[in-house]
Amino acid sequence: MFDVLILGAGAAGLTCARECAARGRRTLALDHAGVPGAKIRISGGGKCNFTNTGASARDYVCSNPHFVKSALSQYTPWDFVDFMQRHGLPVRDMGRGMLFSDKAKAVAEALYRDALAMGAEFALNIAIRSAKMENGVFRVDTDRGAFSGRSLVLAVGGPAWPQAGASSLGCTLAERFGLRCLETRPGLVPLVAGQDLAPLCRELTGVSLPVRIAPPHSAEGALLFTHHGVSGPAVLDASLAWREGRTLSIDLAPDVDVVEAMGKSPRMEVRNALAGLLPKRLAGWLCTRGGWEGPVAGLSRKQLTALEAALHSFEFTPRGTAGYSKAEVTLGGVDTDHFSSKTMEAKQIPGLYCVGELLDVTGRLGGYNLQWAWSSGYAAGRWA
Ligand code: FDA
């Protein structure tokens, strides 16, 4: 009999295992992967953006906007910086609060080593079949037999990026315990162009530019045209608020007074003058679509106003997202209403905990999701 069974040895599960074991709890973490922390290893393209020093409740999408506050204050970004320093892992500050490690794999391995050193046990390459509570004890059935524990922590993440072992087991198990799962969908995901803009995206594949996306999708940063639509940090962030049928209003030249900028080159062809503000191929495409030909001085006031509007509120109506296989995170998940925000324990089922991405908590791009995994895993680890 274990004190704590943790399902999933990812970012949240590893942190939770370390904390439980450090409290002297006999802890077993189970995972179907052969190595723990698969997503940490691939995060940030191998250069894990492990936290954001500005992380606060407003950086998360959750049906209860206050839910993340307690866990974030119990285990802060600076606690993880301490962890990095203790393990001699260099920290790179990339601005806007984003802290990176050049060695994502080393971060995962340090977490694993710490948990083992504290005495946590791991059952890897194991298939979890079911989990239930019997006479006040949790029982997990696997392809290697049954395990019992006084507490059970669900830390199996969500279905985003199945290539790294993600699955929808978490909601299936949670629902069997009578917990509600809010509809899940891909988040931090590229958006696929509709028929109208698909040719443009194909033609501009690889071109990127700084943009600002208007509310309610509010995001800022680079937009990258791809073969199927748009991606890049601004688009990934905007995808968190995007819903089917909605149109993004994209400012292709943030903070630029287009009329004034164009007025500086009255004799220049409009498309060439515009190429001073935008990637050349995009400038050419906009001019063809808007019918803005000839020298800048030949444009009427009305045409200039239309040109300005086309640049500052370019409309993009996605046909959909690129799906879970291209999504960094899962939106939705187990409803936080069922849990204490301080301990992550289910209010109606003592001993049952839920942490990380499996919960209906999704961070913006920039290190917020891993911070949530560390913080929620830590909070549960203090009580489970
Ligand atoms: P996580 O997915 O880490 O762990 C879940 C564990 O459960 C895994 O070990 C998995 O194998 C296991 N599991 C799942 N199903 C199972 C089953 N059926 N049976 C047994 N075990 C099962 N975030 C960030 O802040 N900065 C970044 O740079 C990045 N970069 C990034 C890149 C890419 C490509 C992706 C896909 C994601 C990111 N993220 C990120 C997001 C971040 O990786 C993610 O939010 C956290 O890893 C979530 O931590 P969890 O522990 O909740 O789930």
Coordinates of C-alpha atoms and ligand atoms in Angstrom, one line a residue:
M1 CA 0.0 0.0 0.0
F2 CA 1.4 3.4 -1.0
D3 CA 0.5 6.7 0.7
V4 CA 0.3 8.4 -2.7
L5 CA -0.3 7.2 -6.2
I6 CA 0.4 9.8 -8.9
L7 CA -0.9 9.1 -12.4
G8 CA 1.4 10.8 -14.9
A9 CA 5.1 11.7 -14.4
G10 CA 5.1 14.9 -16.4
A11 CA 5.8 18.4 -15.2
A12 CA 3.1 18.4 -12.5
G13 CA 3.4 14.8 -11.6
L14 CA 7.2 14.9 -11.1
T15 CA 6.9 18.0 -8.9
C16 CA 4.2 16.5 -6.9
A17 CA 6.1 13.2 -6.5
R18 CA 9.2 15.1 -5.2
E19 CA 7.1 17.0 -2.6
C20 CA 5.1 14.0 -1.4
A21 CA 8.3 11.9 -1.0
A22 CA 10.1 14.8 0.7
R23 CA 7.3 14.7 3.4
G24 CA 8.1 11.1 4.0
R25 CA 5.0 9.8 2.1
R26 CA 5.5 6.5 0.3
T27 CA 4.9 7.7 -3.3
L28 CA 4.5 5.9 -6.6
A29 CA 4.2 7.7 -9.9
L30 CA 2.9 5.7 -12.9
D31 CA 3.3 6.7 -16.5
H32 CA 2.9 4.9 -19.8
A33 CA 6.0 6.6 -21.2
G34 CA 9.5 5.1 -20.9
V35 CA 11.0 8.4 -19.6
P36 CA 9.3 11.0 -17.3
G37 CA 8.7 14.5 -18.4
A38 CA 8.3 14.0 -22.2
K39 CA 6.7 17.4 -22.8
I40 CA 9.3 19.2 -20.7
R41 CA 12.0 17.6 -22.9
I42 CA 10.4 19.0 -26.1
S43 CA 9.2 22.3 -24.6
G44 CA 10.4 25.5 -26.3
G45 CA 11.8 23.3 -29.1
G46 CA 14.3 21.8 -26.6
K47 CA 14.9 25.2 -25.0
C48 CA 12.2 25.0 -22.4
N49 CA 10.6 28.4 -21.4
F50 CA 10.2 27.0 -17.9
T51 CA 8.5 30.0 -16.3
N52 CA 7.5 33.6 -16.6
T53 CA 8.4 35.9 -13.7
G54 CA 5.3 38.0 -14.3
A55 CA 2.9 35.0 -14.0
S56 CA -0.4 36.0 -12.4
A57 CA -4.0 35.0 -12.6
R58 CA -4.6 37.2 -15.7
D59 CA -2.3 35.1 -17.7
Y60 CA -4.5 32.1 -17.5
V61 CA -7.8 31.0 -19.1
C62 CA -9.9 29.3 -16.5
S63 CA -13.7 29.3 -15.8
N64 CA -12.7 30.5 -12.3
P65 CA -10.3 33.4 -12.9
H66 CA -9.1 33.3 -9.2
F67 CA -8.4 29.6 -9.0
V68 CA -4.6 29.8 -9.9
K69 CA -3.8 32.4 -7.3
S70 CA -3.1 30.3 -4.3
A71 CA -0.9 27.7 -6.0
L72 CA 1.1 30.4 -7.9
S73 CA 1.8 32.1 -4.6
Q74 CA 2.8 28.9 -2.8
Y75 CA 5.4 28.0 -5.5
T76 CA 6.5 31.0 -7.5
P77 CA 8.6 31.5 -10.6
W78 CA 11.5 32.3 -8.3
D79 CA 11.2 29.0 -6.5
F80 CA 11.8 27.3 -9.9
V81 CA 14.8 29.6 -10.6
D82 CA 16.2 28.4 -7.2
F83 CA 15.7 24.8 -8.4
M84 CA 17.6 25.6 -11.6
Q85 CA 20.4 27.2 -9.7
R86 CA 20.6 24.3 -7.2
H87 CA 21.1 21.9 -10.2
G88 CA 23.6 24.2 -11.9
L89 CA 21.3 24.7 -14.8
P90 CA 21.9 28.1 -16.6
V91 CA 18.9 30.4 -16.9
R92 CA 18.5 32.6 -19.9
D93 CA 16.3 35.7 -19.7
M94 CA 14.6 36.3 -23.0
G95 CA 12.7 39.4 -21.9
R96 CA 9.0 40.0 -21.0
G97 CA 9.5 37.8 -18.0
M98 CA 10.3 34.7 -20.0
L99 CA 13.0 32.5 -18.5
F100 CA 14.5 29.7 -20.6
S101 CA 16.9 26.8 -20.2
D102 CA 19.0 25.8 -23.2
K103 CA 18.6 22.2 -22.0
A104 CA 15.0 21.2 -21.6
K105 CA 16.1 17.5 -21.2
A106 CA 18.4 18.4 -18.3
V107 CA 15.5 20.2 -16.6
A108 CA 13.3 17.0 -16.8
E109 CA 16.2 14.8 -15.6
A110 CA 16.9 17.1 -12.7
L111 CA 13.3 16.9 -11.6
Y112 CA 13.3 13.1 -11.9
R113 CA 16.6 12.8 -10.0
D114 CA 15.2 15.0 -7.2
A115 CA 12.1 13.0 -6.9
L116 CA 14.1 9.7 -6.8
A117 CA 16.5 11.2 -4.2
M118 CA 13.6 12.0 -2.0
G119 CA 12.5 8.4 -2.2
A120 CA 9.7 8.6 -4.8
E121 CA 9.2 5.4 -6.8
F122 CA 8.3 5.2 -10.5
A123 CA 6.5 2.7 -12.6
L124 CA 7.2 3.6 -16.2
N125 CA 6.0 1.9 -19.4
I126 CA 2.9 0.9 -17.6
A127 CA -0.7 0.9 -19.0
I128 CA -3.2 2.4 -16.6
R129 CA -6.6 0.7 -17.1
S130 CA -8.8 2.3 -14.4
A131 CA -8.9 4.0 -11.0
K132 CA -11.5 3.8 -8.3
M133 CA -12.0 4.2 -4.6
E134 CA -12.9 1.2 -2.5
N135 CA -13.5 1.4 1.3
G136 CA -11.6 4.7 1.5
V137 CA -8.6 3.4 -0.5
F138 CA -7.7 4.3 -4.1
R139 CA -7.1 1.3 -6.4
V140 CA -5.4 1.7 -9.8
D141 CA -5.6 -1.2 -12.2
T142 CA -2.7 -1.6 -14.7
D143 CA -1.3 -4.1 -17.1
R144 CA 1.1 -5.0 -14.3
G145 CA -1.5 -5.6 -11.6
A146 CA -3.3 -3.3 -9.1
F147 CA -1.8 -0.6 -6.9
S148 CA -3.4 0.8 -3.8
G149 CA -2.9 4.3 -2.3
R150 CA -4.4 6.4 0.5
S151 CA -4.3 9.4 -1.9
L152 CA -4.5 9.6 -5.7
V153 CA -3.2 12.5 -7.8
L154 CA -4.5 12.8 -11.4
A155 CA -1.6 14.4 -13.3
V156 CA -1.9 12.9 -16.8
G157 CA -2.3 16.2 -18.6
G158 CA -4.6 16.8 -21.6
P159 CA -4.8 15.4 -25.2
A160 CA -2.6 18.1 -26.8
W161 CA 0.5 16.9 -28.7
P162 CA -0.2 13.1 -28.6
Q163 CA 3.2 12.5 -30.3
A164 CA 4.6 13.1 -26.8
G165 CA 2.3 10.5 -25.1
A166 CA -0.6 12.8 -24.3
S167 CA -4.0 11.2 -24.0
S168 CA -7.5 11.9 -22.8
L169 CA -7.3 9.4 -19.9
G170 CA -7.5 12.2 -17.4
C171 CA -11.1 13.3 -18.2
T172 CA -12.2 9.7 -18.5
L173 CA -10.9 8.9 -15.0
A174 CA -12.2 12.1 -13.5
E175 CA -15.7 11.6 -14.9
R176 CA -15.7 8.1 -13.3
F177 CA -15.2 9.8 -10.0
G178 CA -18.2 12.0 -10.8
L179 CA -16.2 15.1 -11.6
R180 CA -17.3 17.3 -14.5
C181 CA -15.0 17.9 -17.4
L182 CA -15.4 21.1 -19.4
E183 CA -15.2 20.6 -23.1
T184 CA -11.6 20.4 -24.3
R185 CA -10.1 22.0 -27.5
P186 CA -6.6 22.6 -28.8
G187 CA -4.9 25.8 -27.5
L188 CA -1.7 27.6 -28.4
V189 CA -2.3 26.2 -31.9
P190 CA -1.8 27.4 -35.5
L191 CA -5.0 28.6 -37.3
V192 CA -6.0 27.2 -40.7
A193 CA -7.0 29.7 -43.4
G194 CA -10.4 29.8 -45.0
Q195 CA -10.7 29.5 -48.8
D196 CA -10.4 33.2 -49.2
L197 CA -6.9 33.6 -47.7
A198 CA -5.5 30.0 -48.2
P199 CA -3.7 31.0 -51.5
L200 CA -2.2 34.1 -49.8
C201 CA -0.9 31.9 -46.9
R202 CA 0.6 29.4 -49.3
E203 CA 2.2 32.1 -51.3
L204 CA 3.7 33.8 -48.2
T205 CA 4.8 30.6 -46.4
G206 CA 7.8 31.4 -44.2
V207 CA 7.2 35.1 -44.2
S208 CA 6.8 36.6 -40.7
L209 CA 6.0 40.1 -39.4
P210 CA 5.2 41.7 -36.0
V211 CA 1.5 42.2 -35.5
R212 CA -1.1 43.1 -32.8
I213 CA -4.3 41.2 -32.7
A214 CA -7.4 43.1 -31.4
P215 CA -9.6 42.0 -28.5
P216 CA -11.2 39.6 -27.8
H217 CA -8.2 37.7 -29.2
S218 CA -5.7 40.2 -27.8
A219 CA -2.1 39.2 -28.7
E220 CA 1.1 40.8 -29.8
G221 CA 4.3 39.5 -31.4
A222 CA 5.3 37.7 -34.6
L223 CA 2.8 36.2 -37.1
L224 CA 4.1 33.6 -39.4
F225 CA 2.4 32.5 -42.6
T226 CA 2.4 28.8 -43.1
H227 CA 1.4 26.5 -45.9
H228 CA -2.0 26.0 -44.2
G229 CA -2.7 29.3 -42.5
V230 CA -1.0 31.4 -39.8
S231 CA 1.1 30.6 -36.8
G232 CA 3.8 32.3 -34.7
P233 CA 3.6 33.5 -31.1
A234 CA 0.9 36.1 -31.6
V235 CA -1.4 33.6 -33.4
L236 CA -0.8 30.9 -30.9
D237 CA -1.7 33.2 -28.1
A238 CA -4.8 34.5 -30.0
S239 CA -5.9 30.9 -30.5
L240 CA -6.8 30.7 -26.7
A241 CA -9.7 33.0 -27.2
W242 CA -10.6 32.0 -30.8
R243 CA -13.9 30.1 -31.3
E244 CA -15.3 28.7 -34.6
G245 CA -16.7 31.3 -36.9
R246 CA -14.9 34.2 -35.3
T247 CA -12.8 36.7 -37.2
L248 CA -9.4 37.9 -36.1
S249 CA -8.7 41.6 -36.6
I250 CA -5.0 41.9 -37.2
D251 CA -2.9 45.1 -37.1
L252 CA -0.2 44.4 -39.7
A253 CA 1.7 47.6 -38.9
P254 CA 1.2 48.3 -35.1
D255 CA 1.9 51.9 -34.1
V256 CA 2.6 53.0 -37.7
D257 CA 0.9 56.1 -39.1
V258 CA 0.4 54.6 -42.6
V259 CA -0.8 57.8 -44.3
E260 CA 2.1 59.7 -42.9
A261 CA 4.6 57.0 -43.8
M262 CA 3.3 56.8 -47.4
G263 CA 3.2 60.6 -47.7
K264 CA 7.0 60.6 -47.4
S265 CA 7.4 59.0 -50.9
P266 CA 4.7 60.6 -53.1
R267 CA 6.3 59.6 -56.3
M268 CA 6.9 55.9 -55.4
E269 CA 4.6 53.1 -56.6
V270 CA 2.2 52.3 -53.8
R271 CA 3.3 48.7 -53.6
N272 CA 7.0 49.8 -53.3
A273 CA 6.2 52.4 -50.6
L274 CA 4.2 49.8 -48.7
A275 CA 7.1 47.3 -48.9
G276 CA 8.9 49.7 -46.6
L277 CA 6.3 48.9 -43.9
L278 CA 5.5 45.2 -44.7
P279 CA 7.1 42.1 -46.2
K280 CA 7.3 42.9 -50.0
R281 CA 5.1 39.9 -51.1
L282 CA 2.4 40.8 -48.6
A283 CA 2.5 44.5 -49.7
G284 CA 2.1 43.4 -53.3
W285 CA -0.8 41.1 -52.5
L286 CA -2.7 43.8 -50.5
C287 CA -2.2 46.3 -53.3
T288 CA -3.5 43.9 -55.9
R289 CA -6.5 43.1 -53.8
G290 CA -7.2 46.7 -52.9
G291 CA -6.6 48.0 -56.4
W292 CA -4.0 50.5 -55.2
E293 CA -1.8 50.9 -58.1
G294 CA 0.4 53.8 -59.5
P295 CA 2.2 56.4 -57.5
V296 CA 1.3 57.2 -53.9
A297 CA 0.4 60.8 -54.9
G298 CA -2.3 59.4 -57.2
L299 CA -4.3 57.8 -54.3
S300 CA -7.4 59.6 -53.3
R301 CA -8.1 60.4 -49.6
K302 CA -10.7 57.6 -49.6
Q303 CA -8.2 55.1 -51.0
L304 CA -5.6 56.1 -48.4
T305 CA -8.1 55.6 -45.6
A306 CA -9.0 52.2 -47.1
L307 CA -5.3 51.3 -47.3
E308 CA -4.8 52.4 -43.7
A309 CA -7.8 50.3 -42.5
A310 CA -6.5 47.2 -44.5
L311 CA -3.2 47.4 -42.7
H312 CA -4.5 48.1 -39.2
S313 CA -7.5 45.8 -39.2
F314 CA -6.7 43.0 -41.6
E315 CA -9.5 40.4 -41.2
F316 CA -8.7 36.7 -41.0
T317 CA -11.5 34.2 -40.5
P318 CA -9.9 30.8 -39.7
R319 CA -11.5 27.7 -41.0
G320 CA -10.4 25.9 -37.8
T321 CA -7.3 25.1 -35.8
A322 CA -4.5 22.8 -36.8
G323 CA -5.7 20.3 -34.1
Y324 CA -4.3 18.6 -31.1
S325 CA -1.3 17.3 -33.0
K326 CA 0.0 20.9 -33.4
A327 CA -1.4 22.3 -30.1
E328 CA 1.0 23.0 -27.2
V329 CA -1.8 22.8 -24.7
T330 CA -5.4 21.7 -24.1
L331 CA -8.1 24.3 -23.2
G332 CA -10.9 23.1 -20.9
G333 CA -10.5 20.0 -18.8
V334 CA -11.5 19.0 -15.3
D335 CA -13.7 21.7 -13.7
T336 CA -11.8 23.6 -11.0
D337 CA -15.1 24.1 -9.1
H338 CA -14.6 20.6 -7.7
F339 CA -11.3 21.4 -6.1
S340 CA -9.7 23.5 -3.3
S341 CA -7.4 26.0 -5.0
K342 CA -5.0 25.8 -2.0
T343 CA -4.5 22.0 -1.9
M344 CA -5.9 20.8 -5.3
E345 CA -7.9 18.2 -3.4
A346 CA -11.4 17.4 -4.6
K347 CA -14.0 19.0 -2.2
Q348 CA -16.3 15.9 -2.2
I349 CA -13.7 13.1 -2.5
P350 CA -11.0 13.4 0.2
G351 CA -7.6 12.1 -0.9
L352 CA -8.3 12.7 -4.6
Y353 CA -6.2 15.5 -6.2
C354 CA -5.9 16.9 -9.7
V355 CA -3.0 19.0 -11.1
G356 CA -1.5 20.6 -14.2
E357 CA -2.9 20.8 -17.6
L358 CA -5.7 18.2 -16.9
L359 CA -7.5 20.9 -14.9
D360 CA -9.4 23.6 -16.8
V361 CA -6.4 26.0 -16.5
T362 CA -4.5 27.1 -19.6
G363 CA -1.7 29.7 -19.6
R364 CA -0.7 32.1 -22.4
L365 CA 2.4 31.5 -24.4
G366 CA 5.6 32.4 -22.5
G367 CA 6.3 29.9 -19.7
Y368 CA 3.0 30.2 -17.9
N369 CA 1.9 26.6 -18.5
L370 CA 5.0 25.0 -17.0
Q371 CA 4.7 27.4 -14.1
W372 CA 1.2 26.2 -13.5
A373 CA 2.4 22.6 -13.6
W374 CA 5.1 23.3 -11.1
S375 CA 2.8 25.3 -8.8
S376 CA -0.2 23.0 -8.8
G377 CA 2.0 19.9 -8.5
Y378 CA 3.8 21.5 -5.5
A379 CA 0.5 22.5 -3.8
A380 CA -0.9 19.0 -4.1
G381 CA 2.4 17.6 -3.0
R382 CA 2.2 19.4 0.3
W383 CA -1.1 17.7 1.2
A384 CA -1.5 14.4 -0.7
Ligands
FDA1 P1 2.3 16.5 -19.0 O1 1.8 16.3 -20.4 O2 3.6 17.2 -18.9 O3 2.4 15.2 -18.3 C1 1.4 14.2 -18.3 C2 2.1 12.8 -18.1 O4 1.0 11.8 -18.1 C3 3.0 12.5 -19.3 O5 4.2 12.0 -18.7 C4 2.3 11.4 -20.0 O6 3.2 10.4 -20.6 C5 1.4 10.8 -18.9 N1 0.2 10.2 -19.5 C6 -0.7 10.7 -20.3 N2 -1.6 9.8 -20.7 C7 -1.4 8.7 -20.0 C8 -2.0 7.4 -19.9 N3 -3.1 7.2 -20.7 N4 -1.4 6.5 -19.2 C9 -0.3 6.8 -18.4 N5 0.3 7.9 -18.5 C10 -0.2 8.9 -19.2 N6 4.9 25.3 -21.6 C11 5.6 26.3 -21.1 O7 5.3 26.8 -20.1 N7 6.8 26.6 -21.8 C12 7.2 26.0 -23.0 O8 8.3 26.3 -23.5 C13 6.3 25.0 -23.5 N8 6.6 24.4 -24.7 C14 5.8 23.4 -25.2 C15 6.2 22.8 -26.4 C16 5.4 21.8 -26.9 C17 5.7 21.2 -28.2 C18 4.3 21.3 -26.1 C19 3.5 20.2 -26.6 C20 4.0 21.9 -24.9 C21 4.7 23.0 -24.4 N9 4.4 23.6 -23.2 C22 5.2 24.6 -22.8 C23 3.2 23.2 -22.4 C24 3.7 22.3 -21.2 O9 4.6 21.3 -21.7 C25 2.5 21.6 -20.6 O10 1.6 22.6 -20.2 C26 3.0 20.9 -19.3 O11 3.9 19.9 -19.6 C27 1.8 20.2 -18.6 O12 2.2 19.5 -17.5 P2 1.4 18.3 -16.9 O13 2.3 17.6 -16.0 O14 0.1 18.7 -16.5 O15 1.2 17.3 -18.2

